[in-house]
XYZ file of C-alpha atoms in Angstrom:
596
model
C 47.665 -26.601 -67.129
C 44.073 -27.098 -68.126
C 42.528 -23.550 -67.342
C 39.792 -22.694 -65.355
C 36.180 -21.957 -67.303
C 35.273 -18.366 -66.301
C 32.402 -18.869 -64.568
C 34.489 -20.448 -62.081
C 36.501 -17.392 -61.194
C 33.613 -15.312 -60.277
C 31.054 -17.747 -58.973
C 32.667 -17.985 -55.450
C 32.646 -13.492 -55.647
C 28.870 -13.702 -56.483
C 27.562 -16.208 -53.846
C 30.020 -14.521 -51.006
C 28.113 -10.833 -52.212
C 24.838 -12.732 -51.751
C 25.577 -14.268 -48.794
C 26.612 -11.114 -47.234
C 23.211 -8.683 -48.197
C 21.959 -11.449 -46.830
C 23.191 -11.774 -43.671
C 23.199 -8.466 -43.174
C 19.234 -7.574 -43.365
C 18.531 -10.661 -41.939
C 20.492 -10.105 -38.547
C 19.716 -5.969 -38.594
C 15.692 -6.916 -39.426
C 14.757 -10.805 -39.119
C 17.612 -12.093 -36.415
C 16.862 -8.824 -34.229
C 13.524 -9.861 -34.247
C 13.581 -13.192 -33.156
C 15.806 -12.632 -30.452
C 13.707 -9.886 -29.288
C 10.981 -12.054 -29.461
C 12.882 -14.799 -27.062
C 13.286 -11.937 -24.481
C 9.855 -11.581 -24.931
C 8.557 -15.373 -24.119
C 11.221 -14.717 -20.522
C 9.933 -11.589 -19.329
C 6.234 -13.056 -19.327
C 5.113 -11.377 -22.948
C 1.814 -12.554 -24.388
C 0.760 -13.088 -28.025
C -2.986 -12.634 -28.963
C -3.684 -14.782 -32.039
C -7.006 -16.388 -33.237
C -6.374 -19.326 -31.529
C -6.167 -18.436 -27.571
C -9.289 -15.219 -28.574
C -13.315 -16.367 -28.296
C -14.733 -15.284 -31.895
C -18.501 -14.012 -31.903
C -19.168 -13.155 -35.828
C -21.954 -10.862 -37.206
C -21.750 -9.104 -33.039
C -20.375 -6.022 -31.967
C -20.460 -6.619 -28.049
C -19.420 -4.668 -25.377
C -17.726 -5.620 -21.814
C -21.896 -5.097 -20.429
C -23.009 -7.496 -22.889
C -20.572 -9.940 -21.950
C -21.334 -9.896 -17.938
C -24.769 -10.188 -18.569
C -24.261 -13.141 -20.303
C -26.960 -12.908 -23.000
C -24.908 -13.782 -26.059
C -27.164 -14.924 -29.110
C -25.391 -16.319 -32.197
C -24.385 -13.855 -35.109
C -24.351 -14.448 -38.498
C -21.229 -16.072 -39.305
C -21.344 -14.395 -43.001
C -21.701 -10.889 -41.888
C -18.667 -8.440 -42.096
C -18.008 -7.662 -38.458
C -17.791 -9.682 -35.500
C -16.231 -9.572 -32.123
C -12.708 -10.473 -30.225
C -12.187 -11.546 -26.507
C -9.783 -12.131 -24.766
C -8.858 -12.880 -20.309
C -5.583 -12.037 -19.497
C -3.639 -12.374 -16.038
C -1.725 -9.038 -15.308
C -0.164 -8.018 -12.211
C -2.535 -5.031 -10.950
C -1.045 -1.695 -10.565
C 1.606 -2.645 -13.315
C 2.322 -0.169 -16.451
C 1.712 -2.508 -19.891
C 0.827 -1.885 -23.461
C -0.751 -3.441 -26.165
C 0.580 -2.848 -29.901
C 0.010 -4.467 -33.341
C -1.318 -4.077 -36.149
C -4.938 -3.278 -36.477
C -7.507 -5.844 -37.133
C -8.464 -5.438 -40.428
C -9.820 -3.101 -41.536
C -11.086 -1.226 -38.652
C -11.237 -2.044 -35.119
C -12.040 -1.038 -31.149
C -10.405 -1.852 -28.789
C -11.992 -1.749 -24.791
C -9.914 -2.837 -21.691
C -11.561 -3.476 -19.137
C -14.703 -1.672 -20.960
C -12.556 1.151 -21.686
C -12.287 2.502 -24.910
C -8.833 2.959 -25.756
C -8.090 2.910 -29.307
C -10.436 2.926 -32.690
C -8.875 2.699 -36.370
C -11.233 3.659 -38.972
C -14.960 3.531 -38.127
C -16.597 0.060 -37.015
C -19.954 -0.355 -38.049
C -22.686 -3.357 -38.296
C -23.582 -1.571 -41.411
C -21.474 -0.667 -44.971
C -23.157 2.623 -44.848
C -21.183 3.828 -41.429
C -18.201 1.977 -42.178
C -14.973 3.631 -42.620
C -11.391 1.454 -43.369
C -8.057 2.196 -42.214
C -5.553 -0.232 -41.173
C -2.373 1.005 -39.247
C -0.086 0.039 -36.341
C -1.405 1.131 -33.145
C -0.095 0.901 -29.200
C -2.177 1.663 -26.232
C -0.924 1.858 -22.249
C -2.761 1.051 -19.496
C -2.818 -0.180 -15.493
C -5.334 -3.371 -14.373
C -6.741 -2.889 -11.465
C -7.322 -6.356 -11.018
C -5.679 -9.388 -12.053
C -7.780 -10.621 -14.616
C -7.980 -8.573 -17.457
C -10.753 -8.100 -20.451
C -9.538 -7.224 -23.751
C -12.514 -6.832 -26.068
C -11.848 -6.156 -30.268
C -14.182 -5.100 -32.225
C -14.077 -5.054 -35.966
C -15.351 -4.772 -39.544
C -14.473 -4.948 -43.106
C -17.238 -4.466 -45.465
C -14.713 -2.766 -48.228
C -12.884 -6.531 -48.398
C -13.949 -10.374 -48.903
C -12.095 -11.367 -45.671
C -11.353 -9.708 -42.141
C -8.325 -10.993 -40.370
C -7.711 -10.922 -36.443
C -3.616 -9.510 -36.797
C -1.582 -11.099 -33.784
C -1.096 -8.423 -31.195
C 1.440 -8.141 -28.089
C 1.028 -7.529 -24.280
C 4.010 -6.925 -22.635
C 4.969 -4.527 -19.903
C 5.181 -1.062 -20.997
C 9.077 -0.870 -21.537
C 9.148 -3.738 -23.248
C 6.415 -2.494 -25.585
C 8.658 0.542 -26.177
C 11.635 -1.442 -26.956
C 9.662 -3.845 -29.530
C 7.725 -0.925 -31.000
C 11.344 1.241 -31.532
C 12.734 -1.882 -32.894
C 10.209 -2.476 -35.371
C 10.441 1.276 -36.791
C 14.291 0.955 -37.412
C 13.944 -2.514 -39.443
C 10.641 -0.819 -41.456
C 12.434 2.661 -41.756
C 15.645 1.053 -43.232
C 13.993 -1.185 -45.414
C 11.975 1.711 -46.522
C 14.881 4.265 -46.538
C 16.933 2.097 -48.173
C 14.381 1.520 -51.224
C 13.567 5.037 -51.465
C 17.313 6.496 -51.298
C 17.817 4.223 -54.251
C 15.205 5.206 -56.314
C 16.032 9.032 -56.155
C 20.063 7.977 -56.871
C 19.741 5.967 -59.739
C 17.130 8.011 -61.063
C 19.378 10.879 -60.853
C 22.127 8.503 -62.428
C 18.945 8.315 -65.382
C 18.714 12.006 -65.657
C 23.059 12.783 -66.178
C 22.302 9.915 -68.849
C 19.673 9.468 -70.530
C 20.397 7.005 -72.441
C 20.845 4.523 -70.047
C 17.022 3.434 -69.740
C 17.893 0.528 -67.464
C 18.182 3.385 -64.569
C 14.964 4.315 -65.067
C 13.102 0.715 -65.133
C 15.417 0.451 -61.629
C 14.517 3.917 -60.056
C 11.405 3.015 -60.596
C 11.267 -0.694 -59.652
C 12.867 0.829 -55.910
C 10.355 3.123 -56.021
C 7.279 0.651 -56.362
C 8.904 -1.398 -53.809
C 9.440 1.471 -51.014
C 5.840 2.449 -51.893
C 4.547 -1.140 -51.585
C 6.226 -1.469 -48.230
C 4.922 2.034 -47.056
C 1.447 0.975 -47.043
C 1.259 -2.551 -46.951
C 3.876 -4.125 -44.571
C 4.942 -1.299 -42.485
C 1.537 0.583 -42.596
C 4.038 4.013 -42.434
C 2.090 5.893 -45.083
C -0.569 6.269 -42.382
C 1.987 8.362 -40.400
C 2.336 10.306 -43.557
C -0.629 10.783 -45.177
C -2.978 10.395 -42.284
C -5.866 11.704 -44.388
C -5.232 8.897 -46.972
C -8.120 7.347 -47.711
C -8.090 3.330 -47.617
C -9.633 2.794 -50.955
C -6.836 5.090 -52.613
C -4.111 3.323 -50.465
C -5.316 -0.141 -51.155
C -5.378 0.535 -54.851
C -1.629 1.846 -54.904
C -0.789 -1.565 -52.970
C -1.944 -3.271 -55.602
C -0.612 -1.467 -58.696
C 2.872 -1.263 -57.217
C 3.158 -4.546 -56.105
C 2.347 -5.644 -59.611
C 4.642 -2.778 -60.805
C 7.464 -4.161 -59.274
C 7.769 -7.077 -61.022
C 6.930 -5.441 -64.277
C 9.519 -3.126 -64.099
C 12.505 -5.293 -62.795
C 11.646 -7.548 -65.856
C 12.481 -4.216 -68.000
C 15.201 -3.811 -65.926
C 16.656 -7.515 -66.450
C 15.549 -7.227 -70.558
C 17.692 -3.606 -70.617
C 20.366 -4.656 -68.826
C 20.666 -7.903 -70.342
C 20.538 -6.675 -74.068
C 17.409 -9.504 -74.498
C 15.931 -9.918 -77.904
C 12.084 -10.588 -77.079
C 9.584 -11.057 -79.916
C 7.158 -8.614 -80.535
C 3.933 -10.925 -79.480
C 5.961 -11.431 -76.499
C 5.858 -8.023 -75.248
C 2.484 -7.460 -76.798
C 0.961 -9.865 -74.215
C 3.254 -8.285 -71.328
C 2.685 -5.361 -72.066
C -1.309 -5.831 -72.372
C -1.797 -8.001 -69.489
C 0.314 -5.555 -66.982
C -2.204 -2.089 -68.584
C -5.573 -4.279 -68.062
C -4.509 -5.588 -64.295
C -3.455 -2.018 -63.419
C -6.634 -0.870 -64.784
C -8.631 -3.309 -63.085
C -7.264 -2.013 -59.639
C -7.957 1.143 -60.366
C -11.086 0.934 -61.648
C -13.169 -2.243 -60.005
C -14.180 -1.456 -56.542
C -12.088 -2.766 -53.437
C -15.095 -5.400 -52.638
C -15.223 -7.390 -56.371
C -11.696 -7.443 -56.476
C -10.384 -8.877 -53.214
C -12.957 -11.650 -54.303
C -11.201 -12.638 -57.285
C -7.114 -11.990 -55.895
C -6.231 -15.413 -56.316
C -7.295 -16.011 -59.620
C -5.613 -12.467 -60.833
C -2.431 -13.021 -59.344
C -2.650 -16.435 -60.731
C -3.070 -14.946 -64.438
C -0.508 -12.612 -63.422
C 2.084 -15.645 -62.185
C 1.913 -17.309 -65.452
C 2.390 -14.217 -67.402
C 5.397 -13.387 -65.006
C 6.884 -16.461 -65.287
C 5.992 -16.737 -69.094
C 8.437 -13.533 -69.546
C 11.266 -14.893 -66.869
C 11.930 -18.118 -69.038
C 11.639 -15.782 -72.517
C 14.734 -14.271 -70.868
C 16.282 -17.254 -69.297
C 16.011 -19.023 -72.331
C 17.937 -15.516 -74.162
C 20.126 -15.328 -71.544
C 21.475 -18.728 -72.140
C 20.890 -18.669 -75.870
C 23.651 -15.538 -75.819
C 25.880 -17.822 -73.396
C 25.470 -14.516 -71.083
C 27.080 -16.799 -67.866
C 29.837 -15.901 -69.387
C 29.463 -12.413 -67.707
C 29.523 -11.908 -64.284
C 26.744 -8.690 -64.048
C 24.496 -10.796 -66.069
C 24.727 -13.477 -63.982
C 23.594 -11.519 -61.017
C 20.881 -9.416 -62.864
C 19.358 -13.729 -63.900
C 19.882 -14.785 -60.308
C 18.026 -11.906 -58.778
C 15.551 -11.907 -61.237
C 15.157 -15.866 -60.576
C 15.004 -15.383 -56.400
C 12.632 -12.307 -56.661
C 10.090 -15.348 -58.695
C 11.040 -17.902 -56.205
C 9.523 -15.397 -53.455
C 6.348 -14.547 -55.215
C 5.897 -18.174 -55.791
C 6.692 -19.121 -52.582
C 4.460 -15.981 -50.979
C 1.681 -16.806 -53.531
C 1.394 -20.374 -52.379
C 1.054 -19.135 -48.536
C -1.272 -16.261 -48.985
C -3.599 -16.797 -46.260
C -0.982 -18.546 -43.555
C 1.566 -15.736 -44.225
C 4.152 -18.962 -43.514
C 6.835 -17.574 -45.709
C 6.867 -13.507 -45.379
C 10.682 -13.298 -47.231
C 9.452 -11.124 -50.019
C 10.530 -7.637 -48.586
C 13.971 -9.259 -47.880
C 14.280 -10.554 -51.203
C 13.344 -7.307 -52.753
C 16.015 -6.046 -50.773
C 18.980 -8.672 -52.192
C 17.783 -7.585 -55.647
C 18.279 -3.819 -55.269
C 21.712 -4.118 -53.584
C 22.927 -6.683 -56.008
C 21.726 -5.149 -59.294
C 22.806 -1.609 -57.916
C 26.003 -2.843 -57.842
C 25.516 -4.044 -61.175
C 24.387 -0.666 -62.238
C 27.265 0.881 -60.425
C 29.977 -0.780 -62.232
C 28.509 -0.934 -65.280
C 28.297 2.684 -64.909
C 31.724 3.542 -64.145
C 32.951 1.001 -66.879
C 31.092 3.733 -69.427
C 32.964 6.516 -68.037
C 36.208 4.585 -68.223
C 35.012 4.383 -71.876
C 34.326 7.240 -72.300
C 37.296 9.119 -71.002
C 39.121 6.651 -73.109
C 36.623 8.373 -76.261
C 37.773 11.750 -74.783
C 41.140 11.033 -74.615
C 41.544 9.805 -78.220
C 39.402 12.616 -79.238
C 42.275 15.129 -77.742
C 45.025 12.956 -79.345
C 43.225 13.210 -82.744
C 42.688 17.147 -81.956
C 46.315 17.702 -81.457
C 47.039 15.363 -84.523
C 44.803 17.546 -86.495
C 46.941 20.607 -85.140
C 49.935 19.266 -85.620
C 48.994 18.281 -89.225
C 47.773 22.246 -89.930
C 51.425 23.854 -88.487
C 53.038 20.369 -91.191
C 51.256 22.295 -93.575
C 51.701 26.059 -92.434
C 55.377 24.847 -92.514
C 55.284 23.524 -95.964
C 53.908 26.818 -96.876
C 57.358 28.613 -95.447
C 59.173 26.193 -96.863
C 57.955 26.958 -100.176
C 58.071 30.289 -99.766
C 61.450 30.237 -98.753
C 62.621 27.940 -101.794
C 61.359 30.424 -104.010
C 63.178 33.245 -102.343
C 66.188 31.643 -102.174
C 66.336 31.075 -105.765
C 65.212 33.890 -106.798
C 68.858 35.635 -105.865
C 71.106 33.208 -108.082
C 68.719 33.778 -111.033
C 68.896 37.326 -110.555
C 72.606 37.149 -110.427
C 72.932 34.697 -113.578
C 70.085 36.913 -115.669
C 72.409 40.232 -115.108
C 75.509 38.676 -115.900
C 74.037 36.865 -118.978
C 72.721 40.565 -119.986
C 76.261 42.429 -119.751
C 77.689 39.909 -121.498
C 75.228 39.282 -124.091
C 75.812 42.853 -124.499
C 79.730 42.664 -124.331
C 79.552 40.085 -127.253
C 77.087 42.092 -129.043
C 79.466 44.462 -129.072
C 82.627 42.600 -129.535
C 84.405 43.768 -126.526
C 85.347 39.964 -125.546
C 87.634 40.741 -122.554
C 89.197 39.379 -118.995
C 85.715 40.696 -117.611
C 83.760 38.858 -119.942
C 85.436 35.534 -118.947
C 84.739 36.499 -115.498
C 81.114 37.109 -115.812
C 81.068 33.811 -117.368
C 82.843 32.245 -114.449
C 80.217 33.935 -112.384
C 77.317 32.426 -114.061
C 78.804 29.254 -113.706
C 79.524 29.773 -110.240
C 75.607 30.656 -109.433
C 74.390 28.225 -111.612
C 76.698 25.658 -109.297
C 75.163 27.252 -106.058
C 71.726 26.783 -107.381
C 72.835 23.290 -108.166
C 73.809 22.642 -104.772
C 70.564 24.800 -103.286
C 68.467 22.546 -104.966
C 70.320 19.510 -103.975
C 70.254 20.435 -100.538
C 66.540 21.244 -100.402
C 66.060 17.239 -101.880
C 67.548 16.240 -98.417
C 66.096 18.210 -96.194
C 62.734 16.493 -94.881
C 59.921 18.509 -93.253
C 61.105 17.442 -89.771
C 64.391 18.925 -90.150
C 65.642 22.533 -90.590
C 66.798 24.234 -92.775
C 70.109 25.231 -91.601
C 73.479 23.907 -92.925
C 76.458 22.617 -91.199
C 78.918 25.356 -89.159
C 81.568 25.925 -90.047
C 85.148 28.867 -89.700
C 84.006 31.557 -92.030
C 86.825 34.300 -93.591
C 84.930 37.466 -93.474
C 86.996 38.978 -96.232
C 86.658 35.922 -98.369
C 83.019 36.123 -97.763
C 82.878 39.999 -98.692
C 85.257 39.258 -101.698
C 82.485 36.663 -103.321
C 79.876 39.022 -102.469
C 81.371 41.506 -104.269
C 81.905 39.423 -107.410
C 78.032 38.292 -107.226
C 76.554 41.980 -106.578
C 78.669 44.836 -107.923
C 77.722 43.739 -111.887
C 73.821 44.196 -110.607
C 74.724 47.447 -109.019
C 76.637 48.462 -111.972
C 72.589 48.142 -113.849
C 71.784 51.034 -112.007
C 74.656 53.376 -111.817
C 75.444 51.995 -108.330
C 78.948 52.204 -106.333
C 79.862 49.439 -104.003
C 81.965 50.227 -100.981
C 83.053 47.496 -97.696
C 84.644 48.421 -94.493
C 86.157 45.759 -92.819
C 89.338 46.432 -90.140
C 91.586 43.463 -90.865
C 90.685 40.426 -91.390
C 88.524 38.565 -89.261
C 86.839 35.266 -89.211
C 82.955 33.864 -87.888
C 81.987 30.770 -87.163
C 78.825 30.179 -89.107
C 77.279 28.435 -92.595
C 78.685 29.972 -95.418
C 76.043 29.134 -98.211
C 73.110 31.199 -95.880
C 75.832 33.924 -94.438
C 76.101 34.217 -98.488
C 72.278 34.386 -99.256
C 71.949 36.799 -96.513
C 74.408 39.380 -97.810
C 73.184 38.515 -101.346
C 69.890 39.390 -100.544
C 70.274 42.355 -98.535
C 72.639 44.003 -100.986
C 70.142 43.261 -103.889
C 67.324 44.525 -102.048
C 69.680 47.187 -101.371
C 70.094 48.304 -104.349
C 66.516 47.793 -105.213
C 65.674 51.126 -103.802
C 68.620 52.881 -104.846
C 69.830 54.389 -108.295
C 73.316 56.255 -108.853
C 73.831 55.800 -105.321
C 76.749 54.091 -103.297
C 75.411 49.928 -101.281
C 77.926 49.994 -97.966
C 78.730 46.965 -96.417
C 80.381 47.278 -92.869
C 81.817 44.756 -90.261
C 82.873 46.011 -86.811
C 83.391 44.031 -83.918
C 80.360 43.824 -81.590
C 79.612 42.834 -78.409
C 80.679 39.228 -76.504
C 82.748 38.557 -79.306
C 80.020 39.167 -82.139
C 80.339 40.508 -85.512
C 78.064 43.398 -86.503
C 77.430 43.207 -90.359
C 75.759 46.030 -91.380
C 74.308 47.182 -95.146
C 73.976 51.125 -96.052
C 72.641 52.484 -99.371
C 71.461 55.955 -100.533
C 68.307 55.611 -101.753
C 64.892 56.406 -100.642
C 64.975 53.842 -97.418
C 61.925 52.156 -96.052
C 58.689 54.232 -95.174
C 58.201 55.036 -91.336
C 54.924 53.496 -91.655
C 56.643 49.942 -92.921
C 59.364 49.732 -90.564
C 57.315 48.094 -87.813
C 56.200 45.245 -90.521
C 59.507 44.633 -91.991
C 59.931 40.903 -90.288
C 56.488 39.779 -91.309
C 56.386 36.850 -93.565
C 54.773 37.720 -96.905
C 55.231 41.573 -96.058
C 56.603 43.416 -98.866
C 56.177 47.119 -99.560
C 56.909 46.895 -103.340
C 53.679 44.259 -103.445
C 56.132 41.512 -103.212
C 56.402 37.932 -101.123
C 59.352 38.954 -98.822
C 60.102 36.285 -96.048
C 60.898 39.129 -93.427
């Protein structure tokens, strides 16, 4: 069965995700708001737009100036003008009037009341004050036909725009105006909360710089949509001057898309050149400082032909990194895949908003802006907990290798005892075999060849065939194992018998009387060899400390069916002070290596 290339598997994943951000801003934000907007056109709403307004430019005139009918003609260069508009309204009927401000400040007079100013209007740029901002105002005609006068200016900008307002009655004014704040507060809320996560996510690791470029990127974007779409940071900051506001607009709008090209180049593991970044870099430091520096009124002149510059160095960079990211066959990954189509949609909305600038025909950037955060924050997200897996994975051989690296040490601290115990253990039978070889040496020094004689020699032999067998036995015994030998029915009086043979010629050495008491004959179950070395060794040691004394060896029955073997000499005994060290390895009071 011919298989399946991957992109295949995870395409259909992708497009559903998209589809479903999608959907999902579009019907909480865009569909709300066109089917509010269809309840608007039935309950008799009205739209004021520069078509159904009179326009006097370079005129400031009021509701007297109008009934007197003495209009002259204004300069149609000049930086204010004046709004008009007759409305039919059912007198004695609550309605309001909301929008946003006509940039970038405005009056507004019904019938020849003043209701609402934004910012200062003036005929002059010495009186002038902008601020642009949302703004509602209530009132009651008293008769059916209804002046609305607007008066504006904008000497801090090339162009003034008339910004579509509604009349509606005064409920549904509330409705629209409530509806609006929930689609700009979680559009804003939702770029701000993830800005402060992921930038948290950047501070517990650091080393991840692709959630900084994205903290920041949300960041930018909230702040963008603050001040220019919703016009919230006027709630805010209500002190904020316009020329500060203006120039943060600018800066993070272009910040934006300099950042979520880090973002894609980080995430993406892109190899740019170094003349490539050179002229990013350099082009995004002189249009920031050319915001920040050039007043409001040269650079609103010239916004085309900067954001043009700016377009072809943005989309200069995107095809550097499309052309990487299919260099590096990086479709094979799904996360890349959604970090290129993101980055790909967020250009096809500047393009597409570029291109209607002054008609405002295609407003889809905030929503787009929106796909790309919840898409590459999934991104980030499972990237992120992939590292962790990874990294617990790190941990967890780290542990293994820890308790290798212990196990190794107690190998060796086991080697160590094992060492130490194969140099005890043959230290008895050369003991043995060095006094025996001594009396007889002497014996036959002496000529006095008797039965003994042939019996020390049988002795020797004897101990040399135990060492013999020691030694084999310690070949075969791996580090693993213990060291303990097969059980096995063990005649005590047998067992005291060959003790006796081994030991009473090196008590003889030093004047030294051997004694056992043992009440018939009973029997153990145990290894003989070590039940052997044990009396051996005891006995020896024994009669270490003791000279022209008597070495005691007693078995009585103990308890649950237990032997007591028990060793008595007459010397000096151990020193109170030792007694509570006696079954420490390596603790010897004579200065020697006793096993304990």
């Amino acid at each position: 069965m011919e298989r399946k290339a991957p992109w295949r598997r995870w395409a259909p994943s992708v497009m559903l995700f998209l589809l479903l951000v999608t959907a999902f801003f579009y019907f909480i934000i865009m569909g709300s708001r066109i089917g509010y907007e269809r309840e608007l056109e039935k309950n008799g709403a009205l739209w004021l737009t520069e078509d159904n307004t009179e326009y006097y430019p370079g005129k400031l005139y009021t509701q007297e100036e109008f009934v007197k009918g003495d209009l002259q003609a204004g300069d149609p260069d000049a930086h204010y003008g004046t709004r008009r508009a007759v409305v039919s309204l059912k007198p004695g009927k609550a309605y309001g009037l909301t929008g946003m401000t006509t940039t970038y400040a405005q009056r507004v007079y019904v019938d020849g009341v003043l209701l609402s100013e934004t910012g200062k209007v003036s005929d002059n740029a010495e009186d002038f004050v902008p601020r642009t901002d949302y703004f509602t105002v209530y009132f009651t005609p008293q008769r059916e036909q209804t002046e609305l006068i607007f008066q504006y200016s904008w000497f801090n900008h090339q162009h003034g725009d008339f910004k579509e307002k509604l009349i509606a009655e005064q409920q549904i004014v509330v409705n629209y105006n409530r509806m609006q704040f929930l689609g700009n507060g979680l559009i804003t809320g939702a770029f701000l909360a993830m800005a402060l996560f992921f930038f948290g996510m950047f501070l517990y690791g650091k080393e991840r710089r692709a959630f900084l470029w994205f903290a920041a990127a949300c960041l930018c974007a909230g702040g963008h949509y603050l001040i220019y779409y919703s016009k919230d940071i006027m709630v805010i900051f209500p002190q904020l001057s316009w020329y500060v506001s203006h120039k943060l607009e600018n800066v993070m709008h272009y910040s934006y898309y300099f950042l979520i090209l880090l973002f894609a180049k980080e995430m993406m593991g892109s190899r740019i050149s170094k003349w490539t970044r050179v002229i990013f870099y350099t082009a995004y430091a002189l249009l920031s400082g050319y915001y920040l520096i050039v007043p409001s009124v040269i650079y609103t002149r010239n916004i085309v032909l900067v954001g043009g510059i700016f377009t072809l160095v943005f989309l200069l960079l995107v095809g550097v990194l499309l052309y990487d990211f299919v260099r590096q066959k990086a479709y094979r990954q799904i996360d890349k895949v959604v970090i290129c189509v993101s980055v790909l949609l967020t250009c096809g909305a500047w393009l597409a908003e570029a291109l209607t600038y002054r008609g405002k025909s295609l407003y889809v950037q905030p929503y787009i802006t929106l796909l790309f955060v919840f898409c590459n924050a999934v991104v980030l997200t499972v990237q992120f907990g992939r590292t962790q897996i990874q990294l617990q994975q790190i941990q967890k051989r780290e542990q293994e290798i820890a308790q290798e690296n212990e196990m190794l040490e107690r190998l060796n601290l086991l080697k160590n005892d094992f060492l130490h115990n194969i140099a005890h253990e043959l230290k008895t039978p050369l003991t043995v075999m060095s006094g025996y070889a001594q009396l007889t040496s002497w014996e036959l020094q002496q000529k006095e060849i008797s039965k003994e004689t042939l019996d020390n020699l049988a002795t020797i032999a004897t101990e040399a065939e135990r060492l013999s067998n020691l030694v084999t036995r310690l070949l075969g015994i791996s580090y693993e194992k213990q060291m303990a030998g097969v059980a096995g029915k063990v005649e005590v009086a047998a067992l005291l018998g060959e003790t006796a043979a081994i030991c009473i010629p090196v008590l003889q050495k030093k004047g030294n009387d051997w004694e056992v008491r043992c009440e018939g004959n009973p029997s153990v179950s145990g290894n003989r060899e070590m039940l052997l070395q044990v009396l051996i060794n005891l006995v020896v040691n024994a009669n270490k400390h003791t000279e022209k004394g008597k070495i005691t060896v007693q078995v009585q029955k103990g308890e649950a069916g237990f032997l007591d073997f028990r060793i008595f000499d007459t010397g000096e005994g151990i020193a109170e002070e030792d007694i509570p060290h006696i079954f420490e390895r390596g603790y010897s009071p004579d200065g020697g290596t006793g096993i304990g």
